């Protein structure tokens, strides 16, 4: 095919690649992405280790984890909370110390200013203060000022503090391009960390007592295989990634969602254990990705390119 033939749009079929290219160029419409089988996690695998669960547990939101993996994750979150809490307390202590230091400095400054004004009864307070500032600036090396500036300082009183050529500012370097004089970035202010343990996938609060054991029904003949297969506990149909499944709290079994809609909701009885069951006792199994693709509902919101830049 020639180079011009590849760009031909006269064909009757609007291919996937053409639609994806046009949607990206225009910035409008819905962007779809094809995900391979390697991007989808097996329904019976742990959402953290991506391996078959040895002791599967399920959260109230329908995500399956290996008990050992989720316990390690909860412990790591608690350790991280303790670490962040110490850093936050340290920051609060430093802020309080700085505030106390500023209060003491301000009190000393007011005291010195009052003593200077009151120690010269022959002069008015503002004139005495401005005269003393001018004398200190003249005696300091490199701080010699003209008589006009000194007169202005005496005339305006305390306005001499605002001059860049008087006091401590007389010996400082005014060059802003010198690295030593550039202002450094202020440290990021930490916020008080939350003590809640969150689900690694859904991001919702999770408690240890909320984890429920899962009893998968293995397919006959695959109990000793490395790649086990599982079937519905009621219909005995094979469960795959394309099968919509549900978890029953009473019997701790996994069944097809068709069983829930056709049998359980009408009868109100668990078909395995025979106990009464309600909609709160049924949890839909959530599907997730392997972490290398945004397939989860929380992370898979494909938005327009111009919205990503905002």
Coordinates of C-alpha atoms in Angstrom, one line a residue:
X1 CA 0.0 0.0 0.0
X2 CA 1.3 3.4 -0.9
X3 CA 1.8 6.3 1.5
X4 CA -1.3 8.1 0.3
X5 CA -3.3 4.9 0.5
X6 CA -2.7 4.7 4.2
X7 CA -4.3 8.1 4.7
X8 CA -7.3 7.3 2.5
X9 CA -10.6 8.0 4.2
X10 CA -12.8 6.9 1.3
X11 CA -13.4 3.4 2.8
X12 CA -16.8 2.4 4.0
X13 CA -15.5 1.2 7.3
X14 CA -14.5 3.7 10.0
X15 CA -11.7 1.7 11.7
X16 CA -10.8 1.8 15.3
X17 CA -7.5 3.5 14.7
X18 CA -9.1 6.2 12.6
X19 CA -11.7 6.9 15.2
X20 CA -9.1 7.0 18.0
X21 CA -6.9 9.4 15.9
X22 CA -9.8 11.7 15.1
X23 CA -11.0 11.8 18.7
X24 CA -7.5 12.7 19.9
X25 CA -7.1 15.4 17.3
X26 CA -10.5 17.0 17.9
X27 CA -10.6 16.7 21.7
X28 CA -14.3 15.9 21.7
X29 CA -16.3 12.7 22.1
X30 CA -15.6 9.6 24.2
X31 CA -12.2 8.1 24.2
X32 CA -12.1 4.3 24.3
X33 CA -9.1 2.1 24.9
X34 CA -8.7 -1.6 24.2
X35 CA -7.5 -3.6 27.2
X36 CA -5.8 -7.0 26.6
X37 CA -6.3 -10.0 28.8
X38 CA -3.0 -9.3 30.6
X39 CA -4.5 -6.0 31.8
X40 CA -7.5 -7.7 33.6
X41 CA -7.0 -9.4 37.0
X42 CA -8.5 -12.8 37.5
X43 CA -11.7 -12.6 39.5
X44 CA -10.4 -15.0 42.2
X45 CA -6.9 -13.3 42.5
X46 CA -5.8 -10.9 45.2
X47 CA -6.1 -7.2 44.3
X48 CA -2.7 -6.5 45.8
X49 CA -0.5 -9.5 44.9
X50 CA -2.4 -10.3 41.7
X51 CA -1.9 -14.0 42.6
X52 CA -4.4 -16.7 43.5
X53 CA -5.5 -16.2 47.1
X54 CA -4.6 -18.8 49.7
X55 CA -7.0 -17.4 52.2
X56 CA -9.4 -15.2 50.2
X57 CA -11.3 -12.5 52.0
X58 CA -13.8 -9.9 50.6
X59 CA -14.5 -6.3 51.6
X60 CA -18.0 -4.8 51.9
X61 CA -17.3 -3.1 48.6
X62 CA -16.7 -6.4 46.8
X63 CA -12.9 -6.5 46.4
X64 CA -11.1 -9.7 47.0
X65 CA -7.7 -9.9 48.9
X66 CA -5.5 -12.5 50.3
X67 CA -5.7 -12.2 54.1
X68 CA -2.0 -12.0 54.6
X69 CA -1.6 -9.3 52.0
X70 CA -4.4 -7.1 53.2
X71 CA -3.2 -7.4 56.9
X72 CA 0.3 -6.3 55.8
X73 CA -1.2 -3.4 54.0
X74 CA -3.3 -2.3 57.0
X75 CA -0.3 -2.6 59.2
X76 CA 1.8 -0.5 56.8
X77 CA -1.0 2.2 56.7
X78 CA -1.0 2.4 60.5
X79 CA 2.8 2.7 60.6
X80 CA 2.6 5.5 58.0
X81 CA 0.0 7.3 60.1
X82 CA 2.2 7.1 63.2
X83 CA 5.1 8.5 61.2
X84 CA 3.1 11.4 59.7
X85 CA 1.6 12.1 63.1
X86 CA 5.1 12.6 64.6
X87 CA 6.1 14.9 61.8
X88 CA 2.9 16.9 62.2
X89 CA 3.4 17.2 66.0
X90 CA 7.0 18.3 65.4
X91 CA 5.8 21.0 63.0
X92 CA 3.3 22.2 65.5
X93 CA 6.0 22.4 68.2
X94 CA 8.3 24.4 65.9
X95 CA 5.5 26.8 65.0
X96 CA 4.7 27.3 68.6
X97 CA 8.4 27.9 69.4
X98 CA 8.6 30.5 66.6
X99 CA 5.5 32.2 67.8
X100 CA 6.8 32.4 71.3
X101 CA 10.2 33.7 70.0
X102 CA 8.4 36.4 68.0
X103 CA 6.4 37.4 71.0
X104 CA 9.5 37.8 73.1
X105 CA 11.3 39.7 70.4
X106 CA 8.4 42.1 69.9
X107 CA 8.2 42.7 73.6
X108 CA 12.0 43.4 73.9
X109 CA 11.7 45.7 70.9
X110 CA 8.9 47.7 72.5
X111 CA 10.9 47.9 75.7
X112 CA 14.0 49.1 74.1
X113 CA 12.1 51.7 72.0
X114 CA 10.4 52.9 75.2
X115 CA 13.7 53.2 77.1
X116 CA 15.3 55.1 74.2
X117 CA 12.4 57.6 74.1
X118 CA 12.2 58.1 77.8
X119 CA 16.0 58.3 78.5
X120 CA 16.3 61.7 76.7
X121 CA 14.0 64.2 78.5
X122 CA 15.6 67.2 76.7
X123 CA 14.3 66.0 73.4
X124 CA 11.0 64.8 72.1
X125 CA 10.7 61.0 71.7
X126 CA 10.5 60.9 67.9
X127 CA 13.3 63.3 67.4
X128 CA 15.6 61.5 69.8
X129 CA 14.9 58.1 68.2
X130 CA 15.6 59.4 64.7
X131 CA 18.7 61.2 65.8
X132 CA 20.1 58.1 67.4
X133 CA 19.4 56.1 64.3
X134 CA 21.2 58.6 62.1
X135 CA 24.3 58.7 64.5
X136 CA 24.6 54.9 64.5
X137 CA 24.4 54.8 60.7
X138 CA 27.1 57.4 60.4
X139 CA 29.5 55.6 62.8
X140 CA 29.1 52.2 61.1
X141 CA 31.7 51.4 58.3
X142 CA 30.2 51.9 54.9
X143 CA 27.1 53.5 56.5
X144 CA 28.0 57.2 56.0
X145 CA 25.0 59.2 54.9
X146 CA 24.7 62.8 53.6
X147 CA 23.5 65.7 55.7
X148 CA 20.3 65.9 53.5
X149 CA 19.4 62.3 54.3
X150 CA 20.1 62.9 58.0
X151 CA 18.0 66.0 57.9
X152 CA 15.1 64.0 56.3
X153 CA 15.5 61.3 58.9
X154 CA 15.3 63.9 61.7
X155 CA 12.4 65.6 60.0
X156 CA 10.3 62.5 59.4
X157 CA 11.2 60.7 62.7
X158 CA 10.7 57.0 62.6
X159 CA 10.5 56.9 58.8
X160 CA 14.2 56.3 58.8
X161 CA 13.5 52.6 59.4
X162 CA 12.2 52.2 55.9
X163 CA 15.4 53.3 54.2
X164 CA 17.6 50.7 52.6
X165 CA 20.7 52.7 53.4
X166 CA 20.3 53.0 57.2
X167 CA 20.7 50.7 60.1
X168 CA 21.5 47.0 59.5
X169 CA 20.5 47.3 55.8
X170 CA 23.5 49.6 55.2
X171 CA 26.0 46.7 55.2
X172 CA 23.8 44.2 53.4
X173 CA 24.3 43.3 49.8
X174 CA 21.4 44.4 47.6
X175 CA 22.2 42.0 44.8
X176 CA 19.2 39.7 44.3
X177 CA 21.1 37.4 41.9
X178 CA 23.6 36.2 44.4
X179 CA 22.7 32.6 45.5
X180 CA 23.3 33.4 49.2
X181 CA 20.8 36.2 49.1
X182 CA 18.0 34.5 47.1
X183 CA 15.0 33.5 49.2
X184 CA 14.7 29.7 49.6
X185 CA 11.5 27.8 49.2
X186 CA 9.5 27.6 52.4
X187 CA 8.9 24.0 53.6
X188 CA 5.6 22.5 52.8
X189 CA 3.1 22.8 55.6
X190 CA 1.8 19.4 56.7
X191 CA -1.8 18.7 57.4
X192 CA -3.0 16.6 60.3
X193 CA -3.1 13.0 58.9
X194 CA -6.2 10.9 59.0
X195 CA -6.2 7.8 61.2
X196 CA -8.7 5.9 59.0
X197 CA -7.5 2.8 57.2
X198 CA -8.5 2.8 53.6
X199 CA -9.1 0.1 51.1
X200 CA -6.1 0.0 48.6
X201 CA -8.4 -0.2 45.6
X202 CA -11.6 1.7 46.4
X203 CA -10.1 4.2 48.8
X204 CA -13.0 3.8 51.2
X205 CA -12.7 3.3 55.0
X206 CA -11.9 -0.3 55.8
X207 CA -12.0 -2.1 59.2
X208 CA -10.4 -5.4 60.0
X209 CA -13.8 -6.8 61.3
X210 CA -15.3 -6.0 57.9
X211 CA -13.2 -8.7 56.1
X212 CA -15.3 -11.8 55.3
X213 CA -13.9 -15.2 54.3
X214 CA -14.7 -16.5 50.8
X215 CA -15.3 -20.2 50.0
X216 CA -14.9 -20.7 46.3
X217 CA -16.3 -24.0 44.8
X218 CA -13.5 -25.6 42.8
X219 CA -14.2 -27.4 39.6
X220 CA -14.0 -31.2 40.0
X221 CA -10.6 -32.5 38.8
X222 CA -8.8 -29.1 39.3
X223 CA -8.4 -29.2 43.1
X224 CA -4.7 -30.1 42.9
X225 CA -3.8 -28.0 39.8
X226 CA -1.7 -24.8 40.0
X227 CA -4.3 -23.0 38.0
X228 CA -7.6 -23.9 39.7
X229 CA -10.9 -23.3 38.1
X230 CA -14.1 -22.4 40.1
X231 CA -17.7 -23.0 39.5
X232 CA -21.0 -21.5 40.7
X233 CA -22.1 -23.1 44.0
X234 CA -25.7 -23.4 42.7
X235 CA -25.7 -23.8 38.9
X236 CA -22.3 -25.6 38.7
X237 CA -21.4 -23.4 35.8
X238 CA -17.7 -22.3 35.3
X239 CA -16.9 -18.8 36.6
X240 CA -14.7 -16.6 34.4
X241 CA -13.7 -13.0 34.2
X242 CA -16.7 -12.4 31.9
X243 CA -19.1 -13.8 34.4
X244 CA -20.9 -11.4 36.8
X245 CA -20.6 -13.0 40.2
X246 CA -22.0 -12.3 43.7
X247 CA -20.9 -13.2 47.2
X248 CA -23.4 -14.5 49.8
X249 CA -22.7 -13.6 53.4
X250 CA -24.7 -16.4 54.9
X251 CA -23.0 -19.3 53.1
X252 CA -19.8 -17.5 52.2
X253 CA -20.1 -18.9 48.7
X254 CA -19.7 -17.3 45.3
X255 CA -22.5 -17.7 42.7
X256 CA -23.5 -16.2 39.4
X257 CA -25.5 -13.0 39.6
X258 CA -28.3 -14.7 37.6
X259 CA -28.9 -16.9 40.7
X260 CA -29.4 -13.7 42.8
X261 CA -31.8 -12.1 40.4
X262 CA -33.9 -15.3 39.7
X263 CA -33.9 -17.3 42.9
X264 CA -32.6 -15.5 45.9
X265 CA -34.5 -12.2 45.5
X266 CA -37.8 -14.0 44.9
X267 CA -37.5 -16.6 47.7
X268 CA -35.5 -14.6 50.2
X269 CA -33.6 -17.8 51.2
X270 CA -29.9 -18.7 50.8
X271 CA -30.0 -21.8 48.4
X272 CA -26.9 -23.3 50.1
X273 CA -27.4 -22.7 53.8
X274 CA -31.2 -22.3 53.8
X275 CA -31.0 -19.1 56.0
X276 CA -33.1 -16.1 55.3
X277 CA -31.3 -13.6 53.2
X278 CA -31.7 -9.9 52.3
X279 CA -30.1 -7.6 49.7
X280 CA -27.6 -6.5 52.4
X281 CA -26.3 -10.0 52.5
X282 CA -25.4 -10.0 48.8
X283 CA -22.2 -8.4 47.6
X284 CA -21.3 -8.0 43.9
X285 CA -17.7 -9.0 43.1
X286 CA -15.8 -6.0 41.7
X287 CA -13.4 -6.4 38.8
X288 CA -10.1 -4.7 38.9
X289 CA -7.0 -4.3 36.8
X290 CA -3.4 -5.4 37.3
X291 CA -2.2 -1.9 38.2
X292 CA -0.6 -1.4 34.8
X293 CA -3.8 -0.1 33.2
X294 CA -6.6 2.1 34.6
X295 CA -9.4 -0.4 34.6
X296 CA -10.8 0.3 38.0
X297 CA -13.9 2.4 38.3
X298 CA -12.1 5.0 40.4
X299 CA -9.1 5.3 38.1
X300 CA -10.6 4.6 34.7
X301 CA -12.3 7.9 34.0
X302 CA -11.1 8.8 30.6
X303 CA -11.7 12.4 30.1
X304 CA -11.0 14.8 27.3
X305 CA -7.5 16.0 26.7
X306 CA -8.3 19.6 27.3
X307 CA -9.8 18.8 30.7
X308 CA -6.6 17.1 31.8
X309 CA -4.7 20.3 31.2
X310 CA -7.0 22.3 33.6

